[in-house]
Amino acid sequence: MNYTYDAVIERDESGYAVSFPQFPEAVTFGATREEAARRAAEVLVLTLAERIEDGGELPAQERVAEVLAVNVEVTGDAIDQSKCLTIEQAAEELGITAGRVSQLASAGKLQAVTFGKKRMVTIASVSDRKENPPAANRPRKLAMA
């Protein structure tokens, strides 16, 4: 009979460790990912065989964990973007419209940064504006004499 159980593989300084969340006693390792996977299969077979022979119950074959390895490149632009908000995010944070945020950015009252075609404002300038809000009234226009 075929059985399918989740395995968690983790890399450490000596190679790869593999464990099975539904079988705490089933742990192995390998110097390479392939070796660890092969040994994990062997350990799972032995663990299942022992439980079946002893008349023990087998855990349900349901997914208990999902492991996803994500490989990304972090560029200088990504670091700079992490210090910014989109126009819409800044508008929500300041409680004003996106159009008003764009006006403030164009007027230099919020620091704007452009990444390709994407215009953003710095978190620092939004925080500064929140901490030092403008006066509630509008300045009067001076009459021309």
PDB file of C-alpha atoms in Angstrom:
ATOM      1  CA  MET A   1       0.000   0.000   0.000  1.00  0.00           C
ATOM      2  CA  ASN A   2       1.185   3.527  -0.759  1.00  0.00           C
ATOM      3  CA  TYR A   3       1.326   6.200   1.924  1.00  0.00           C
ATOM      4  CA  THR A   4       1.935   9.929   1.568  1.00  0.00           C
ATOM      5  CA  TYR A   5       3.036  12.116   4.473  1.00  0.00           C
ATOM      6  CA  ASP A   6       4.550  15.576   4.625  1.00  0.00           C
ATOM      7  CA  ALA A   7       8.224  15.964   5.384  1.00  0.00           C
ATOM      8  CA  VAL A   8       9.962  19.159   6.472  1.00  0.00           C
ATOM      9  CA  ILE A   9      13.497  19.624   5.215  1.00  0.00           C
ATOM     10  CA  GLU A  10      15.807  22.166   6.810  1.00  0.00           C
ATOM     11  CA  ARG A  11      19.346  23.086   5.916  1.00  0.00           C
ATOM     12  CA  ASP A  12      21.965  23.461   8.625  1.00  0.00           C
ATOM     13  CA  GLU A  13      25.765  23.682   8.715  1.00  0.00           C
ATOM     14  CA  SER A  14      26.250  19.938   8.230  1.00  0.00           C
ATOM     15  CA  GLY A  15      23.660  19.307   5.508  1.00  0.00           C
ATOM     16  CA  TYR A  16      19.914  18.728   5.464  1.00  0.00           C
ATOM     17  CA  ALA A  17      17.703  17.519   8.302  1.00  0.00           C
ATOM     18  CA  VAL A  18      14.331  15.916   7.521  1.00  0.00           C
ATOM     19  CA  SER A  19      11.455  15.393   9.940  1.00  0.00           C
ATOM     20  CA  PHE A  20       7.851  14.253   9.642  1.00  0.00           C
ATOM     21  CA  PRO A  21       5.321  16.341  11.627  1.00  0.00           C
ATOM     22  CA  GLN A  22       3.007  13.315  12.028  1.00  0.00           C
ATOM     23  CA  PHE A  23       5.839  11.007  13.138  1.00  0.00           C
ATOM     24  CA  PRO A  24       8.040  12.770  15.713  1.00  0.00           C
ATOM     25  CA  GLU A  25      10.300   9.699  15.937  1.00  0.00           C
ATOM     26  CA  ALA A  26      11.075   9.751  12.193  1.00  0.00           C
ATOM     27  CA  VAL A  27      14.049  12.084  11.775  1.00  0.00           C
ATOM     28  CA  THR A  28      17.026  11.787   9.456  1.00  0.00           C
ATOM     29  CA  PHE A  29      19.643  13.839   7.664  1.00  0.00           C
ATOM     30  CA  GLY A  30      21.858  13.849   4.601  1.00  0.00           C
ATOM     31  CA  ALA A  31      24.876  15.754   3.349  1.00  0.00           C
ATOM     32  CA  THR A  32      22.946  16.714   0.204  1.00  0.00           C
ATOM     33  CA  ARG A  33      19.264  17.412  -0.409  1.00  0.00           C
ATOM     34  CA  GLU A  34      19.024  14.262  -2.557  1.00  0.00           C
ATOM     35  CA  GLU A  35      20.616  12.085   0.107  1.00  0.00           C
ATOM     36  CA  ALA A  36      18.307  13.554   2.758  1.00  0.00           C
ATOM     37  CA  ALA A  37      15.243  12.868   0.584  1.00  0.00           C
ATOM     38  CA  ARG A  38      16.340   9.265  -0.031  1.00  0.00           C
ATOM     39  CA  ARG A  39      16.958   8.693   3.666  1.00  0.00           C
ATOM     40  CA  ALA A  40      13.630  10.312   4.527  1.00  0.00           C
ATOM     41  CA  ALA A  41      11.850   7.771   2.339  1.00  0.00           C
ATOM     42  CA  GLU A  42      13.749   4.941   4.064  1.00  0.00           C
ATOM     43  CA  VAL A  43      12.928   6.274   7.543  1.00  0.00           C
ATOM     44  CA  LEU A  44       9.254   6.679   6.635  1.00  0.00           C
ATOM     45  CA  VAL A  45       9.047   3.098   5.351  1.00  0.00           C
ATOM     46  CA  LEU A  46      10.634   1.741   8.553  1.00  0.00           C
ATOM     47  CA  THR A  47       8.424   3.899  10.778  1.00  0.00           C
ATOM     48  CA  LEU A  48       5.243   2.833   8.985  1.00  0.00           C
ATOM     49  CA  ALA A  49       6.281  -0.836   8.963  1.00  0.00           C
ATOM     50  CA  GLU A  50       6.967  -0.751  12.695  1.00  0.00           C
ATOM     51  CA  ARG A  51       3.615   0.861  13.465  1.00  0.00           C
ATOM     52  CA  ILE A  52       1.720  -1.553  11.219  1.00  0.00           C
ATOM     53  CA  GLU A  53       3.498  -4.578  12.742  1.00  0.00           C
ATOM     54  CA  ASP A  54       2.772  -3.339  16.276  1.00  0.00           C
ATOM     55  CA  GLY A  55      -0.888  -2.815  15.362  1.00  0.00           C
ATOM     56  CA  GLY A  56      -0.582   0.892  16.010  1.00  0.00           C
ATOM     57  CA  GLU A  57      -2.723   3.441  14.312  1.00  0.00           C
ATOM     58  CA  LEU A  58      -1.376   5.452  11.421  1.00  0.00           C
ATOM     59  CA  PRO A  59      -2.068   9.176  11.299  1.00  0.00           C
ATOM     60  CA  ALA A  60      -4.449  10.361   8.607  1.00  0.00           C
ATOM     61  CA  GLN A  61      -2.697  11.063   5.330  1.00  0.00           C
ATOM     62  CA  GLU A  62      -3.686  14.692   5.221  1.00  0.00           C
ATOM     63  CA  ARG A  63      -1.535  17.689   4.525  1.00  0.00           C
ATOM     64  CA  VAL A  64      -0.307  19.145   7.814  1.00  0.00           C
ATOM     65  CA  ALA A  65       2.445  21.350   6.465  1.00  0.00           C
ATOM     66  CA  GLU A  66       3.392  22.918   3.209  1.00  0.00           C
ATOM     67  CA  VAL A  67       6.953  23.937   2.650  1.00  0.00           C
ATOM     68  CA  LEU A  68       7.824  26.409  -0.050  1.00  0.00           C
ATOM     69  CA  ALA A  69      11.363  27.469  -0.858  1.00  0.00           C
ATOM     70  CA  VAL A  70      11.519  30.968  -2.310  1.00  0.00           C
ATOM     71  CA  ASN A  71      14.677  32.294  -3.930  1.00  0.00           C
ATOM     72  CA  VAL A  72      14.791  36.041  -4.576  1.00  0.00           C
ATOM     73  CA  GLU A  73      17.326  38.686  -5.452  1.00  0.00           C
ATOM     74  CA  VAL A  74      17.213  41.814  -3.316  1.00  0.00           C
ATOM     75  CA  THR A  75      18.361  44.848  -5.269  1.00  0.00           C
ATOM     76  CA  GLY A  76      19.128  48.372  -4.151  1.00  0.00           C
ATOM     77  CA  ASP A  77      15.830  49.503  -5.670  1.00  0.00           C
ATOM     78  CA  ALA A  78      13.958  46.955  -3.547  1.00  0.00           C
ATOM     79  CA  ILE A  79      15.632  48.304  -0.422  1.00  0.00           C
ATOM     80  CA  ASP A  80      14.764  51.866  -1.423  1.00  0.00           C
ATOM     81  CA  GLN A  81      11.151  50.873  -2.204  1.00  0.00           C
ATOM     82  CA  SER A  82      10.838  49.273   1.238  1.00  0.00           C
ATOM     83  CA  LYS A  83      11.269  52.779   2.661  1.00  0.00           C
ATOM     84  CA  CYS A  84       8.349  54.129   0.612  1.00  0.00           C
ATOM     85  CA  LEU A  85       4.581  53.960   0.341  1.00  0.00           C
ATOM     86  CA  THR A  86       2.478  53.996  -2.794  1.00  0.00           C
ATOM     87  CA  ILE A  87       0.462  57.157  -3.375  1.00  0.00           C
ATOM     88  CA  GLU A  88      -2.669  55.249  -2.312  1.00  0.00           C
ATOM     89  CA  GLN A  89      -1.046  53.906   0.877  1.00  0.00           C
ATOM     90  CA  ALA A  90       0.180  57.409   1.775  1.00  0.00           C
ATOM     91  CA  ALA A  91      -3.318  58.803   1.161  1.00  0.00           C
ATOM     92  CA  GLU A  92      -4.844  56.225   3.488  1.00  0.00           C
ATOM     93  CA  GLU A  93      -2.185  56.875   6.122  1.00  0.00           C
ATOM     94  CA  LEU A  94      -2.724  60.655   5.965  1.00  0.00           C
ATOM     95  CA  GLY A  95      -6.515  60.496   5.602  1.00  0.00           C
ATOM     96  CA  ILE A  96      -6.517  62.469   2.346  1.00  0.00           C
ATOM     97  CA  THR A  97      -7.076  61.633  -1.310  1.00  0.00           C
ATOM     98  CA  ALA A  98      -4.467  60.164  -3.606  1.00  0.00           C
ATOM     99  CA  GLY A  99      -4.746  63.284  -5.737  1.00  0.00           C
ATOM    100  CA  ARG A 100      -3.871  65.454  -2.736  1.00  0.00           C
ATOM    101  CA  VAL A 101      -0.840  63.258  -1.990  1.00  0.00           C
ATOM    102  CA  SER A 102       0.323  63.770  -5.581  1.00  0.00           C
ATOM    103  CA  GLN A 103      -0.126  67.528  -5.193  1.00  0.00           C
ATOM    104  CA  LEU A 104       1.873  67.540  -1.949  1.00  0.00           C
ATOM    105  CA  ALA A 105       4.610  65.487  -3.589  1.00  0.00           C
ATOM    106  CA  SER A 106       4.747  67.828  -6.601  1.00  0.00           C
ATOM    107  CA  ALA A 107       4.934  70.817  -4.254  1.00  0.00           C
ATOM    108  CA  GLY A 108       7.817  69.205  -2.357  1.00  0.00           C
ATOM    109  CA  LYS A 109       5.820  68.841   0.862  1.00  0.00           C
ATOM    110  CA  LEU A 110       6.176  65.060   0.648  1.00  0.00           C
ATOM    111  CA  GLN A 111       9.355  63.470  -0.656  1.00  0.00           C
ATOM    112  CA  ALA A 112       8.563  61.630  -3.883  1.00  0.00           C
ATOM    113  CA  VAL A 113      10.693  58.907  -5.444  1.00  0.00           C
ATOM    114  CA  THR A 114      10.176  57.299  -8.853  1.00  0.00           C
ATOM    115  CA  PHE A 115      11.006  53.656  -9.591  1.00  0.00           C
ATOM    116  CA  GLY A 116      10.565  53.074 -13.308  1.00  0.00           C
ATOM    117  CA  LYS A 117       7.028  54.351 -13.888  1.00  0.00           C
ATOM    118  CA  LYS A 118       5.982  53.891 -10.270  1.00  0.00           C
ATOM    119  CA  ARG A 119       5.839  57.061  -8.150  1.00  0.00           C
ATOM    120  CA  MET A 120       6.032  56.612  -4.389  1.00  0.00           C
ATOM    121  CA  VAL A 121       6.533  58.816  -1.325  1.00  0.00           C
ATOM    122  CA  THR A 122       8.919  58.129   1.509  1.00  0.00           C
ATOM    123  CA  ILE A 123       7.590  56.754   4.766  1.00  0.00           C
ATOM    124  CA  ALA A 124       9.722  59.326   6.593  1.00  0.00           C
ATOM    125  CA  SER A 125       8.026  62.264   4.836  1.00  0.00           C
ATOM    126  CA  VAL A 126       4.561  60.810   5.523  1.00  0.00           C
ATOM    127  CA  SER A 127       5.453  60.254   9.195  1.00  0.00           C
ATOM    128  CA  ASP A 128       6.823  63.799   9.437  1.00  0.00           C
ATOM    129  CA  ARG A 129       3.623  65.204   7.932  1.00  0.00           C
ATOM    130  CA  LYS A 130       1.535  63.200  10.436  1.00  0.00           C
ATOM    131  CA  GLU A 131       3.651  64.431  13.359  1.00  0.00           C
ATOM    132  CA  ASN A 132       3.623  68.044  12.131  1.00  0.00           C
ATOM    133  CA  PRO A 133       0.274  68.567  10.408  1.00  0.00           C
ATOM    134  CA  PRO A 134      -0.368  71.856   8.627  1.00  0.00           C
ATOM    135  CA  ALA A 135      -2.637  74.450  10.232  1.00  0.00           C
ATOM    136  CA  ALA A 136      -6.340  73.743   9.753  1.00  0.00           C
ATOM    137  CA  ASN A 137      -7.076  76.972   7.868  1.00  0.00           C
ATOM    138  CA  ARG A 138      -5.884  77.969   4.440  1.00  0.00           C
ATOM    139  CA  PRO A 139      -3.621  81.008   4.068  1.00  0.00           C
ATOM    140  CA  ARG A 140      -5.319  84.070   2.667  1.00  0.00           C
ATOM    141  CA  LYS A 141      -4.338  85.288  -0.730  1.00  0.00           C
ATOM    142  CA  LEU A 142      -2.669  88.667  -0.616  1.00  0.00           C
ATOM    143  CA  ALA A 143      -4.551  91.369  -2.468  1.00  0.00           C
ATOM    144  CA  MET A 144      -2.637  93.057  -5.231  1.00  0.00           C
ATOM    145  CA  ALA A 145      -2.318  96.813  -4.660  1.00  0.00           C
TER     146      ALA A 145
END
